[in-house]
Short mmCIF file of C-alpha atoms and ligand atoms in Angstrom, two decimals:
data_model
loop_
_atom_site.label_atom_id
_atom_site.label_comp_id
_atom_site.label_asym_id
_atom_site.label_seq_id
_atom_site.Cartn_x
_atom_site.Cartn_y
_atom_site.Cartn_z
CA MET E 1 0.00 0.00 0.00
CA THR E 2 1.28 3.45 -0.88
CA TYR E 3 0.23 6.88 0.35
CA THR E 4 1.14 9.69 -2.05
CA ALA E 5 0.21 13.20 -1.04
CA VAL E 6 0.92 16.74 -2.13
CA ASN E 7 1.16 19.24 0.72
CA PRO E 8 -0.50 16.87 3.21
CA PRO E 9 -2.47 18.65 5.97
CA ALA E 10 -1.34 17.81 9.53
CA GLY E 11 -4.37 15.61 10.21
CA ASP E 12 -3.63 13.53 7.11
CA LEU E 13 -0.06 12.91 8.22
CA ASP E 14 -1.22 12.00 11.75
CA HIS E 15 -3.66 9.55 10.20
CA VAL E 16 -1.19 7.96 7.82
CA VAL E 17 1.47 7.57 10.51
CA ASP E 18 -1.16 5.84 12.69
CA ALA E 19 -1.97 3.60 9.72
CA TRP E 20 1.73 2.79 9.33
CA ASP E 21 1.89 1.82 13.04
CA ALA E 22 -0.78 -0.76 12.31
CA ALA E 23 0.67 -1.80 8.92
CA PRO E 24 4.44 -1.14 8.82
CA GLY E 25 4.68 -2.24 5.16
CA LEU E 26 3.00 1.02 4.11
CA THR E 27 5.06 3.19 1.76
CA ILE E 28 4.75 6.98 1.94
CA THR E 29 5.71 9.12 -1.05
CA ALA E 30 6.95 12.61 -0.13
CA GLY E 31 7.48 15.43 -2.60
CA ALA E 32 9.16 18.01 -0.36
CA ALA E 33 11.94 18.06 2.25
CA ASP E 34 9.37 19.71 4.51
CA THR E 35 7.12 16.64 4.29
CA VAL E 36 10.11 14.44 5.19
CA ASP E 37 10.74 16.63 8.28
CA ARG E 38 7.10 16.48 9.31
CA LEU E 39 7.08 12.69 9.02
CA ALA E 40 10.25 12.47 11.12
CA ASP E 41 8.64 14.76 13.73
CA ARG E 42 5.83 12.20 14.03
CA GLY E 43 8.27 9.35 14.67
CA PHE E 44 7.93 7.83 11.21
CA ASP E 45 11.02 5.94 10.07
CA GLY E 46 9.44 3.43 7.67
CA ARG E 47 9.30 3.08 3.90
CA LEU E 48 9.64 6.46 2.22
CA ARG E 49 9.72 7.14 -1.54
CA LEU E 50 10.87 10.45 -2.96
CA ARG E 51 8.74 12.22 -5.56
CA VAL E 52 11.02 14.13 -7.87
CA ASN E 53 10.25 16.90 -10.30
CA PRO E 54 11.87 15.72 -13.52
CA GLY E 55 11.36 19.09 -15.22
CA VAL E 56 9.23 17.60 -17.98
CA GLY E 57 5.60 16.54 -18.14
CA ALA E 58 2.83 15.54 -20.55
CA GLY E 59 -0.95 15.37 -20.68
CA HIS E 60 -4.14 16.12 -22.58
CA HIS E 61 -4.68 19.58 -21.01
CA GLU E 62 -2.45 22.17 -19.33
CA LYS E 63 -4.23 21.59 -16.01
CA VAL E 64 -3.19 17.93 -15.84
CA VAL E 65 0.49 18.28 -16.75
CA THR E 66 2.13 17.59 -13.39
CA GLY E 67 5.67 16.47 -14.28
CA GLY E 68 7.42 19.83 -14.55
CA HIS E 69 5.14 21.95 -12.34
CA PRO E 70 6.84 23.39 -9.22
CA LYS E 71 3.96 22.12 -7.09
CA PHE E 72 5.09 18.54 -7.53
CA GLY E 73 8.23 16.88 -6.31
CA VAL E 74 11.79 17.83 -5.49
CA GLY E 75 13.95 19.18 -8.32
CA LEU E 76 16.47 16.81 -9.88
CA ASP E 77 19.30 19.03 -8.51
CA ARG E 78 18.13 18.56 -4.91
CA ALA E 79 16.94 14.98 -5.17
CA PRO E 80 20.30 13.19 -4.61
CA ASP E 81 20.95 14.86 -1.23
CA LEU E 82 17.41 14.30 -0.03
CA ALA E 83 17.43 10.69 -1.22
CA ALA E 84 20.70 10.11 0.69
CA ARG E 85 19.14 11.60 3.82
CA ILE E 86 16.04 9.41 3.46
CA ASP E 87 18.33 6.40 3.01
CA ARG E 88 20.08 7.24 6.30
CA GLU E 89 17.01 8.04 8.40
CA PHE E 90 14.21 5.94 6.85
CA GLU E 91 13.84 2.89 4.60
CA PHE E 92 14.43 4.41 1.17
CA ALA E 93 11.77 2.94 -1.13
CA GLY E 94 12.97 4.56 -4.36
CA ILE E 95 11.95 7.45 -6.58
CA HIS E 96 8.71 8.54 -8.15
CA ALA E 97 7.38 11.00 -10.72
CA HIS E 98 4.12 11.43 -12.61
CA ALA E 99 4.17 13.08 -16.03
CA GLY E 100 0.49 14.02 -16.21
CA SER E 101 -2.81 12.57 -17.34
CA GLY E 102 -4.07 11.30 -20.64
CA ILE E 103 -0.78 10.51 -22.31
CA SER E 104 -1.42 9.46 -25.87
CA GLY E 105 0.88 8.03 -28.52
CA ASP E 106 1.66 11.64 -29.51
CA ASP E 107 3.00 12.48 -26.05
CA LEU E 108 5.33 9.52 -25.84
CA ALA E 109 8.39 11.69 -26.46
CA ASP E 110 7.78 13.67 -23.23
CA HIS E 111 6.91 10.55 -21.29
CA ARG E 112 10.08 8.91 -22.55
CA GLU E 113 12.18 11.92 -21.50
CA LEU E 114 10.71 11.84 -18.01
CA ILE E 115 11.56 8.16 -17.68
CA ARG E 116 15.04 8.70 -19.10
CA ARG E 117 15.69 11.31 -16.40
CA LEU E 118 14.37 9.00 -13.68
CA GLY E 119 16.58 6.16 -14.94
CA GLU E 120 19.60 8.45 -14.90
CA LEU E 121 18.83 9.60 -11.35
CA ALA E 122 18.41 5.99 -10.23
CA ARG E 123 21.85 5.09 -11.64
CA ASP E 124 23.46 8.19 -10.06
CA LEU E 125 22.01 7.25 -6.69
CA GLU E 126 23.15 3.65 -7.06
CA SER E 127 26.70 4.76 -7.83
CA ALA E 128 26.61 7.02 -4.76
CA GLY E 129 25.74 3.93 -2.70
CA VAL E 130 21.99 4.59 -2.34
CA ALA E 131 20.05 1.51 -3.46
CA VAL E 132 16.90 2.41 -5.41
CA GLU E 133 14.30 -0.26 -4.76
CA THR E 134 11.63 1.12 -7.13
CA VAL E 135 11.36 3.62 -9.95
CA ASP E 136 7.68 4.59 -10.03
CA VAL E 137 6.75 6.39 -13.25
CA GLY E 138 3.19 7.24 -12.18
CA GLY E 139 0.00 6.88 -14.20
CA GLY E 140 -1.37 8.96 -17.02
CA PHE E 141 -2.12 6.12 -19.45
CA GLY E 142 -4.42 7.71 -21.99
CA VAL E 143 -8.03 6.56 -22.12
CA PRO E 144 -9.69 6.80 -25.56
CA TYR E 145 -12.52 9.15 -24.49
CA ARG E 146 -13.50 9.97 -28.10
CA GLU E 147 -15.38 7.32 -30.04
CA ASP E 148 -12.85 7.56 -32.87
CA ALA E 149 -9.72 7.72 -30.68
CA PRO E 150 -7.40 4.76 -31.13
CA PRO E 151 -6.75 2.82 -27.93
CA LEU E 152 -3.36 3.47 -26.36
CA GLU E 153 -0.87 0.97 -27.70
CA LEU E 154 0.32 -0.48 -24.44
CA ASP E 155 3.09 -2.46 -26.13
CA ALA E 156 4.48 0.77 -27.60
CA VAL E 157 4.32 2.43 -24.17
CA ALA E 158 6.05 -0.58 -22.61
CA ASP E 159 8.79 -0.58 -25.27
CA ALA E 160 9.33 3.19 -24.92
CA THR E 161 9.45 2.86 -21.14
CA ARG E 162 11.93 -0.02 -21.18
CA GLU E 163 14.18 1.71 -23.67
CA ALA E 164 14.10 5.10 -21.92
CA LEU E 165 14.63 3.70 -18.44
CA GLY E 166 17.78 1.80 -19.35
CA ASP E 167 19.32 -0.66 -16.91
CA ILE E 168 18.39 -0.14 -13.29
CA ASP E 169 18.88 -2.40 -10.29
CA GLY E 170 15.42 -1.75 -8.83
CA GLN E 171 11.93 -2.46 -10.06
CA LEU E 172 9.69 -0.40 -12.33
CA ALA E 173 6.28 0.55 -10.89
CA ILE E 174 3.26 2.08 -12.64
CA GLU E 175 -0.06 3.52 -11.39
CA PRO E 176 -2.67 2.65 -14.05
CA GLY E 177 -5.83 3.25 -11.97
CA ARG E 178 -7.75 5.53 -14.34
CA TYR E 179 -6.89 3.37 -17.34
CA VAL E 180 -8.39 0.36 -15.59
CA VAL E 181 -11.66 1.91 -14.36
CA ALA E 182 -12.58 4.80 -16.69
CA ASP E 183 -14.81 2.76 -19.01
CA ALA E 184 -16.34 0.83 -16.11
CA GLY E 185 -18.78 3.68 -15.38
CA VAL E 186 -21.54 5.41 -17.35
CA LEU E 187 -23.41 8.51 -16.19
CA LEU E 188 -27.15 8.37 -16.87
CA THR E 189 -29.01 11.66 -16.94
CA ARG E 190 -32.54 12.71 -17.86
CA VAL E 191 -33.49 15.53 -20.18
CA ASN E 192 -35.70 17.99 -18.30
CA THR E 193 -35.83 20.94 -20.75
CA VAL E 194 -35.51 21.22 -24.53
CA LYS E 195 -34.89 24.58 -26.14
CA GLU E 196 -34.25 25.65 -29.72
CA ALA E 197 -31.47 28.23 -29.62
CA PRO E 198 -29.52 29.93 -32.42
CA GLY E 199 -27.24 27.29 -33.93
CA THR E 200 -27.98 24.52 -31.46
CA VAL E 201 -30.68 22.62 -29.58
CA VAL E 202 -30.12 22.87 -25.84
CA ALA E 203 -30.99 19.75 -23.86
CA GLY E 204 -31.19 20.72 -20.19
CA VAL E 205 -30.36 17.68 -18.05
CA ASP E 206 -30.29 16.74 -14.38
CA ALA E 207 -26.52 16.07 -14.29
CA GLY E 208 -23.78 18.61 -14.86
CA LEU E 209 -20.50 19.86 -13.48
CA THR E 210 -21.45 18.81 -9.96
CA THR E 211 -21.83 15.23 -11.22
CA LEU E 212 -19.06 14.99 -13.83
CA LEU E 213 -16.57 17.84 -13.55
CA ARG E 214 -14.11 16.84 -16.28
CA PRO E 215 -15.76 18.68 -19.21
CA ALA E 216 -15.94 21.95 -17.24
CA MET E 217 -12.50 21.67 -15.70
CA TYR E 218 -10.45 20.27 -18.57
CA ASP E 219 -12.68 20.77 -21.62
CA ALA E 220 -12.73 16.98 -21.55
CA TYR E 221 -14.68 15.09 -24.19
CA HIS E 222 -17.12 12.39 -23.03
CA ALA E 223 -19.21 10.45 -25.52
CA VAL E 224 -22.97 11.10 -25.19
CA ARG E 225 -25.69 8.76 -26.49
CA SER E 226 -29.44 9.03 -26.47
CA LEU E 227 -31.12 6.02 -24.89
CA ALA E 228 -34.57 6.95 -26.27
CA ARG E 229 -36.15 3.83 -27.80
CA ASP E 230 -36.84 5.63 -31.07
CA ALA E 231 -33.50 7.46 -31.14
CA GLY E 232 -32.63 5.80 -34.45
CA ASP E 233 -35.75 7.26 -36.11
CA ARG E 234 -35.12 10.86 -35.03
CA ASP E 235 -33.28 13.44 -37.09
CA GLN E 236 -29.74 14.33 -36.03
CA VAL E 237 -29.26 17.85 -34.73
CA GLY E 238 -26.44 19.71 -32.99
CA VAL E 239 -27.20 19.29 -29.28
CA THR E 240 -25.72 21.18 -26.36
CA VAL E 241 -26.23 19.14 -23.20
CA ALA E 242 -26.41 21.60 -20.32
CA GLY E 243 -26.61 21.03 -16.57
CA PRO E 244 -28.70 22.81 -13.95
CA VAL E 245 -26.00 25.09 -12.52
CA CYS E 246 -25.74 28.75 -13.51
CA GLU E 247 -22.24 28.45 -14.98
CA THR E 248 -21.49 28.55 -18.70
CA ALA E 249 -18.98 25.78 -18.04
CA ASP E 250 -21.83 23.52 -16.89
CA LEU E 251 -22.05 21.67 -20.22
CA LEU E 252 -21.52 17.98 -20.89
CA CYS E 253 -21.05 18.61 -24.63
CA GLU E 254 -21.56 21.44 -27.07
CA ASN E 255 -23.37 21.23 -30.39
CA ARG E 256 -22.76 17.48 -30.71
CA PRO E 257 -24.65 15.63 -33.49
CA LEU E 258 -27.29 13.60 -31.61
CA PRO E 259 -30.86 12.39 -32.16
CA ARG E 260 -33.21 15.33 -31.55
CA PRO E 261 -33.77 15.35 -27.77
CA GLU E 262 -37.17 15.25 -26.10
CA ARG E 263 -38.10 15.98 -22.52
CA GLY E 264 -37.88 12.77 -20.47
CA ASP E 265 -35.16 11.13 -22.62
CA LEU E 266 -32.32 9.39 -20.86
CA LEU E 267 -28.81 10.19 -22.06
CA ALA E 268 -25.73 8.09 -21.34
CA VAL E 269 -22.38 9.80 -20.85
CA GLY E 270 -19.44 7.44 -21.31
CA ASN E 271 -16.18 6.83 -19.48
CA ALA E 272 -17.44 8.23 -16.19
CA GLY E 273 -15.80 5.49 -14.11
CA ALA E 274 -12.70 7.53 -13.24
CA TYR E 275 -12.79 11.02 -11.73
CA GLY E 276 -16.59 10.91 -11.91
CA TYR E 277 -18.12 10.51 -8.46
CA GLU E 278 -14.71 11.30 -6.90
CA MET E 279 -14.84 14.82 -8.33
CA ALA E 280 -18.59 15.26 -7.81
CA SER E 281 -19.59 18.06 -5.46
CA THR E 282 -22.59 19.58 -3.74
CA TYR E 283 -21.95 23.00 -5.27
CA ASN E 284 -25.22 24.96 -5.55
CA SER E 285 -26.65 22.58 -2.92
CA ARG E 286 -27.02 19.89 -5.57
CA PRO E 287 -27.19 16.42 -4.02
CA ARG E 288 -24.81 13.87 -5.56
CA PRO E 289 -26.28 10.97 -7.56
CA ALA E 290 -26.71 7.31 -6.68
CA GLU E 291 -24.22 4.74 -7.91
CA VAL E 292 -25.64 1.42 -9.09
CA THR E 293 -24.23 -1.72 -10.67
CA VAL E 294 -25.26 -2.80 -14.18
CA ASP E 295 -27.58 -5.43 -12.68
CA GLY E 296 -29.29 -2.85 -10.46
CA GLY E 297 -27.43 -3.30 -7.15
CA LEU E 298 -27.19 -0.11 -5.09
CA LEU E 299 -23.58 0.85 -4.35
CA ARG E 300 -24.29 4.33 -2.96
CA ARG E 301 -27.68 5.89 -2.46
CA ARG E 302 -28.65 9.21 -3.98
CA GLU E 303 -27.99 12.13 -1.63
CA SER E 304 -30.98 14.12 -0.39
CA LEU E 305 -31.20 17.84 0.33
CA ALA E 306 -31.18 16.91 4.01
CA ASP E 307 -27.79 15.18 3.47
CA VAL E 308 -26.41 18.29 1.80
CA SER E 309 -27.46 20.60 4.64
CA ARG E 310 -26.70 18.12 7.44
CA LEU E 311 -23.66 20.02 8.72
CA ASP E 312 -25.08 23.52 8.48
CA ALA E 313 -25.33 25.48 11.73
CA PRO E 314 -28.92 26.50 12.55
CA ALA E 315 -29.89 29.60 10.58
CA ALA E 316 -29.16 32.83 12.49
CA SER E 317 -32.82 33.84 12.36
CA SER E 318 -33.91 30.63 14.07
CA ARG E 319 -31.45 31.07 16.96
CA ARG E 320 -32.54 32.70 20.19
CA PRO E 321 -31.73 36.47 20.38
CA GLU E 322 -29.06 35.95 23.06
CA GLU E 323 -27.15 33.61 20.69
CA HIS E 324 -26.69 36.32 18.05
CA GLU E 325 -23.28 37.89 17.67
CA PRO E 326 -23.26 41.54 18.89
C1 PLP O 401 1.19 10.52 -8.34
C2 PLP O 401 0.08 10.25 -9.27
N1 PLP O 401 -0.08 9.00 -9.72
C3 PLP O 401 -1.10 8.69 -10.55
C4 PLP O 401 -1.99 9.65 -10.95
C5 PLP O 401 -3.12 9.24 -11.84
O1 PLP O 401 -2.99 9.67 -13.11
P1 PLP O 401 -4.04 9.24 -14.22
O2 PLP O 401 -5.38 9.31 -13.61
O3 PLP O 401 -3.90 10.21 -15.31
O4 PLP O 401 -3.68 7.85 -14.65
C6 PLP O 401 -1.84 10.97 -10.50
C7 PLP O 401 -2.77 12.02 -10.93
O5 PLP O 401 -2.61 13.18 -10.70
C8 PLP O 401 -0.77 11.27 -9.65
O6 PLP O 401 -0.57 12.52 -9.19
#
């Protein structure tokens, strides 16, 4: 088990060090000397991996390129000293970096460069007497979100990785979570409003950026299909699928060719299995949706308005006069 955090709040570190007490095999990945100090302050001396900033990244959108951003990891110039310190004071579990998300065949050059730099660092550390157990190259394996996108050629990624990494004594690790679960989830949403607008038909739906944030946050493309029984008989029109929040970004797609929508239709939005519910919010007091299995089993019930307001303090007007602030 690995815990990888960026700027972990104190409570998180307390929690993870408690978890390590119970399960000493836990590996913690730290991306700042400060985090290493804070772990030492808590008595942690277990398995610690160093997240480095390799100065290069990749990804489908500027907001998901992590590799070279100052927020993530320790610069390659500082990494050897910090790795040596970790090796002295903890169990050094190797090095880590994550290029970014949605790496496609086109981005392989950047991905390859990141891995080349990690391989070089691993060899430098080895020759300085610091054994590197694992070189973790993160996730980012591109999911074909578009219907016409070719699937990522995993063999090509593997070949590029092997070649760029070169010979290392330790093991290669990857974090393919999104790639494994993205197409395991579909978002179902009902059309509640249909409106002819200049240049497009707007289908107002129950879901939106509070349910699936990726289109609003990253301009991400998700396939949309009409599940209306007679969808095949309807004419195709440019449809803008819009959520119920007063934000222009609250769109699941814009002017996409789809069967003409009607109020009550169900639409299916694909590849919602990764960063779907996890990124869902209760912004605008919108309850989050239920999660169900394909055969109808309930995994998580739909939130109610009462759930959303559960933690609110009583409204000022309903408090007794003596409780009001002066
Ligand atoms: C350290 C690390 N590993 C893995 C991932 C997952 O990347 P993806 O979902 O693109 O596969 C991230 C995402 O930010 C990450 O920061």
